[in-house]
mmCIF file of C-alpha atoms in Angstrom:
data_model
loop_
_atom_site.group_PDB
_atom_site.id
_atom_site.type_symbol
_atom_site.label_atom_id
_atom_site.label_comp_id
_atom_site.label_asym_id
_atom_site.label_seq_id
_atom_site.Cartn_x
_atom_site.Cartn_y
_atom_site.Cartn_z
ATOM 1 C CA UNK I 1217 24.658 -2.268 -15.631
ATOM 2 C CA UNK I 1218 23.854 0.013 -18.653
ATOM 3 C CA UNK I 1219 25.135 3.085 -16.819
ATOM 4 C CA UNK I 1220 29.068 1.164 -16.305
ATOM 5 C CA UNK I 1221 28.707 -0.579 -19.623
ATOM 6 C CA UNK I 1222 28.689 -3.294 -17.293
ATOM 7 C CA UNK I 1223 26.337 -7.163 -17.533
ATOM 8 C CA UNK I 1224 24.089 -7.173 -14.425
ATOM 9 C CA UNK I 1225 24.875 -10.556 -12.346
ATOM 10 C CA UNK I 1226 23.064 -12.649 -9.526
ATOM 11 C CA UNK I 1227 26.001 -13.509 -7.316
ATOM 12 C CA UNK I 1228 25.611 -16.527 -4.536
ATOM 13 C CA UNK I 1229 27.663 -17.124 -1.843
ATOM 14 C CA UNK I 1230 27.941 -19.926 0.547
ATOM 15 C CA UNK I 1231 28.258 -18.364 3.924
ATOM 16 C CA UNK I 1232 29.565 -21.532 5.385
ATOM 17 C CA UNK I 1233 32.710 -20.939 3.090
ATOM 18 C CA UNK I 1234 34.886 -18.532 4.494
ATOM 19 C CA UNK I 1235 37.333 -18.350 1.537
ATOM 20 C CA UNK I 1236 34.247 -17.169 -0.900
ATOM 21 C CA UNK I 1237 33.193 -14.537 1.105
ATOM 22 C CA UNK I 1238 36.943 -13.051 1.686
ATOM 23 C CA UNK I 1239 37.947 -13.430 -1.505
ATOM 24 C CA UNK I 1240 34.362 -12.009 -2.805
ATOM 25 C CA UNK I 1241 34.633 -15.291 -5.303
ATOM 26 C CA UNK I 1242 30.700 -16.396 -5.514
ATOM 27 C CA UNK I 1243 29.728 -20.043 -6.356
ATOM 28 C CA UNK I 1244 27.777 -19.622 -9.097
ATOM 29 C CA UNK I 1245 26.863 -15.915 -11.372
ATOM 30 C CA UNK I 1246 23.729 -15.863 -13.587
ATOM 31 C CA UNK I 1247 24.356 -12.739 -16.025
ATOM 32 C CA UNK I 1248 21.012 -10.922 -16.627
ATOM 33 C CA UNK I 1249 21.055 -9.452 -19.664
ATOM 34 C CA UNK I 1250 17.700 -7.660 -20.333
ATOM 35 C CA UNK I 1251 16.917 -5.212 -17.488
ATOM 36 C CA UNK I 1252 18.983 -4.253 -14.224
ATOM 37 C CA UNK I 1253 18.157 -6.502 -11.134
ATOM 38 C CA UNK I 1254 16.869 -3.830 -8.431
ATOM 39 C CA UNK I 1255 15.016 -6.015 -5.759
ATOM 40 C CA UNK I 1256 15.625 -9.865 -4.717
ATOM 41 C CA UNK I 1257 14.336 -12.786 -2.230
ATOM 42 C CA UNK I 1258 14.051 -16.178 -2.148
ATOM 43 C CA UNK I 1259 11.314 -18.044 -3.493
ATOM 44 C CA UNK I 1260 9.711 -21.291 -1.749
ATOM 45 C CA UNK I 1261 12.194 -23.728 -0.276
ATOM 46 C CA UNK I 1262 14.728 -21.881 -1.417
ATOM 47 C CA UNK I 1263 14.442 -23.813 -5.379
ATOM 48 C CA UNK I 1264 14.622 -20.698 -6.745
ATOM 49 C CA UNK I 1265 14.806 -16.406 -6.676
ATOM 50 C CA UNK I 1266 12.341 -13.868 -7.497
ATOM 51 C CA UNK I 1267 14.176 -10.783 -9.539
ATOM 52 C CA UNK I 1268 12.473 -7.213 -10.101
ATOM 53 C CA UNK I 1269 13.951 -5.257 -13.037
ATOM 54 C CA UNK I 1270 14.053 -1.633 -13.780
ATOM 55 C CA UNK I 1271 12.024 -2.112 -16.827
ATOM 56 C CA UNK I 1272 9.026 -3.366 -14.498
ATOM 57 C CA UNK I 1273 9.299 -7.264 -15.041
ATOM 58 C CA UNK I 1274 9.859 -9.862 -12.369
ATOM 59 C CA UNK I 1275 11.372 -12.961 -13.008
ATOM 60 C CA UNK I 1276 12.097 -16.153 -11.679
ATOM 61 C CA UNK I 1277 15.698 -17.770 -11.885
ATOM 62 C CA UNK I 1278 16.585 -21.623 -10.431
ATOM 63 C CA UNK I 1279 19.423 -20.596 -8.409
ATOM 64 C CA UNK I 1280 21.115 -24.189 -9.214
ATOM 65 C CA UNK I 1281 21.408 -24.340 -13.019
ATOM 66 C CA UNK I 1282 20.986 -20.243 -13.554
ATOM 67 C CA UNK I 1283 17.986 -20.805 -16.018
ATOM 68 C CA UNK I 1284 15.241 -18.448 -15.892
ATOM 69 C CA UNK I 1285 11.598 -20.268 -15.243
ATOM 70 C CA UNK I 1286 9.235 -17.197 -15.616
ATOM 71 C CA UNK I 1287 9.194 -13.793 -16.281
ATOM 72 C CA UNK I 1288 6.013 -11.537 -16.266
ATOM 73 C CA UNK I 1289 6.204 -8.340 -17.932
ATOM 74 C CA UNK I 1290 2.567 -6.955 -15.751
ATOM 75 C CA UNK I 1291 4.255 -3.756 -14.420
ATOM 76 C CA UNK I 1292 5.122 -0.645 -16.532
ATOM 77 C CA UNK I 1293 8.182 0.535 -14.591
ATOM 78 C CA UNK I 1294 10.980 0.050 -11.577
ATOM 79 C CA UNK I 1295 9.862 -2.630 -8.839
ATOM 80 C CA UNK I 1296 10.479 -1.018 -5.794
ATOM 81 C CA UNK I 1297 10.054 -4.190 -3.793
ATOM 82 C CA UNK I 1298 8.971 -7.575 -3.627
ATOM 83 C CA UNK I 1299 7.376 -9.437 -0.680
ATOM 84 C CA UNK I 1300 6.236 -12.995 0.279
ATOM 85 C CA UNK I 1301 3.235 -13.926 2.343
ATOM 86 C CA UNK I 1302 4.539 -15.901 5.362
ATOM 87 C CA UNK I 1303 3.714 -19.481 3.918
ATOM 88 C CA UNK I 1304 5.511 -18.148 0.777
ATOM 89 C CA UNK I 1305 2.599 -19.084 -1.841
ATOM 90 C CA UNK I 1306 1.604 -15.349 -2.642
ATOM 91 C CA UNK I 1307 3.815 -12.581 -3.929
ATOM 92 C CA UNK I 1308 3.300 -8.874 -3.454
ATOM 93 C CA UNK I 1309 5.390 -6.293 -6.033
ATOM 94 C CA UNK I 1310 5.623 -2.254 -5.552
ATOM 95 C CA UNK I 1311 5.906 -0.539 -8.918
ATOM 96 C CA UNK I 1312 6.872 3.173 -9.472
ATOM 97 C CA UNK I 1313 3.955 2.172 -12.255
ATOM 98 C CA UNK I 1314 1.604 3.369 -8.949
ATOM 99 C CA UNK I 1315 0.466 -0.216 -8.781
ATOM 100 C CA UNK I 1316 1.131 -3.048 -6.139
ATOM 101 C CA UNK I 1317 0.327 -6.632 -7.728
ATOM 102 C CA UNK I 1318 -0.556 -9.951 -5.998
ATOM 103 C CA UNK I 1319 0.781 -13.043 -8.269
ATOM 104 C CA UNK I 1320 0.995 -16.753 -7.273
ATOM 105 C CA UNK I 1321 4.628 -16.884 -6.026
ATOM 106 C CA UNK I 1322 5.647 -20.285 -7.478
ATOM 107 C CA UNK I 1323 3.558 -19.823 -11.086
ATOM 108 C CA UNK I 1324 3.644 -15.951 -11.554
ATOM 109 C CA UNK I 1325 -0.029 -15.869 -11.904
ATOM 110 C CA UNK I 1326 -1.886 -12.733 -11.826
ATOM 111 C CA UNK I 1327 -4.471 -12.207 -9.138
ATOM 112 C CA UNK I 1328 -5.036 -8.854 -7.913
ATOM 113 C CA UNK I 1329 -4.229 -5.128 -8.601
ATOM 114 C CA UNK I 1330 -3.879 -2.370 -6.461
ATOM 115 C CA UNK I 1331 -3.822 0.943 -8.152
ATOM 116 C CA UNK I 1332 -2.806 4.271 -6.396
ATOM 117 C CA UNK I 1333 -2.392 7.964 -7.335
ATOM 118 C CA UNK I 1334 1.461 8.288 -6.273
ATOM 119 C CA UNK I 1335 4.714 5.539 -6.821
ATOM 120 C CA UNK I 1336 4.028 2.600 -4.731
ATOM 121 C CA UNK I 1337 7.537 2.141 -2.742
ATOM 122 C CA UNK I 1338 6.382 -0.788 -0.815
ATOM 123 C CA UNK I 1339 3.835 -3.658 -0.291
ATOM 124 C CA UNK I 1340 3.577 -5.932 2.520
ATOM 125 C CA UNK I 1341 0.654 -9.184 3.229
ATOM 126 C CA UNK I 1342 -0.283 -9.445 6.767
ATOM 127 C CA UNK I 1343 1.069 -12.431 8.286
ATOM 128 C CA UNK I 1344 -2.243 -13.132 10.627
ATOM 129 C CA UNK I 1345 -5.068 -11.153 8.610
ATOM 130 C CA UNK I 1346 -6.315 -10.729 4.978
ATOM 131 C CA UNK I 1347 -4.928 -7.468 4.716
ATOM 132 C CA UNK I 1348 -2.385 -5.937 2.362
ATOM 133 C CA UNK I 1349 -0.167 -2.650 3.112
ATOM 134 C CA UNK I 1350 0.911 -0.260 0.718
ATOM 135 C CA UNK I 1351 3.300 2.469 1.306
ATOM 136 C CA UNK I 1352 4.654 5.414 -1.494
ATOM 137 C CA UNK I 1353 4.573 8.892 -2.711
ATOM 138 C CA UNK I 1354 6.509 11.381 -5.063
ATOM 139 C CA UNK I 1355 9.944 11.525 -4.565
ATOM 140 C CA UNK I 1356 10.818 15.089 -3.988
ATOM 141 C CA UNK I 1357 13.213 15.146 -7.482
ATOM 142 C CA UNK I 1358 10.671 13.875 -9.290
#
């Protein structure tokens, strides 16, 4: 990262192969050069990932080839998280932005906001209701 003078990196790992893990040697690397990666998960089936960045964007990477498909620049600052509904169509973000934003999972598109008065630090979507959860506040350095 910026602070080591380092390139950020996606690392994967096969679990199955014991050699990569010991040896920390990682299938395939995708170097992100824009913005730090800060939160992670898998997208639908597994085609692809779903990156948030310090700078606010999120971004979506096919894990085979290391190309990025989408990137969406809606949030003004860190993503604290990044959730899926359970049947993995909807994605939730937490921003430090004090917003929480619902996008289509597979084509990043925009459908809801949710602003607060304090950093959102998570977001959650029910997994049997039509609710959303929101959790945050200050951090005490801040």
């Amino acid at each position: 990262d910026k602070a080591m003078n380092q390139p950020c990196f996606i690392k994967f790992f096969d679990l199955r192969d014991k050699e990569q893990v010991e040896m920390n040697s990682p299938f395939r690397d995708i170097q992100i050069d824009d913005s730090k990666v800060n939160r992670m998960i898998w997208g639908s089936v597994e085609d692809y990932v779903i990156t948030g960045h310090e700078n606010g964007q999120i971004c979506q990477y096919d894990w085979k080839t290391g190309e990025r498909l989408r990137v969406d620049h809606s949030h003004d600052a860190l993503i604290k998280d990044l959730q899926l509904s359970k049947d993995r169509t909807m994605l939730i973000t937490a921003s430090k932005d004090t917003t929480a934003k619902l996008f289509d999972a597979k084509t990043f598109q925009f459908l809801k906001s949710y602003k607060t008065d304090r950093p959102v630090n998570s977001a959650a979507i029910s997994p049997i209701k039509h609710h959303i959860l929101l959790g945050g506040g200050q951090e005490a350095m801040e």
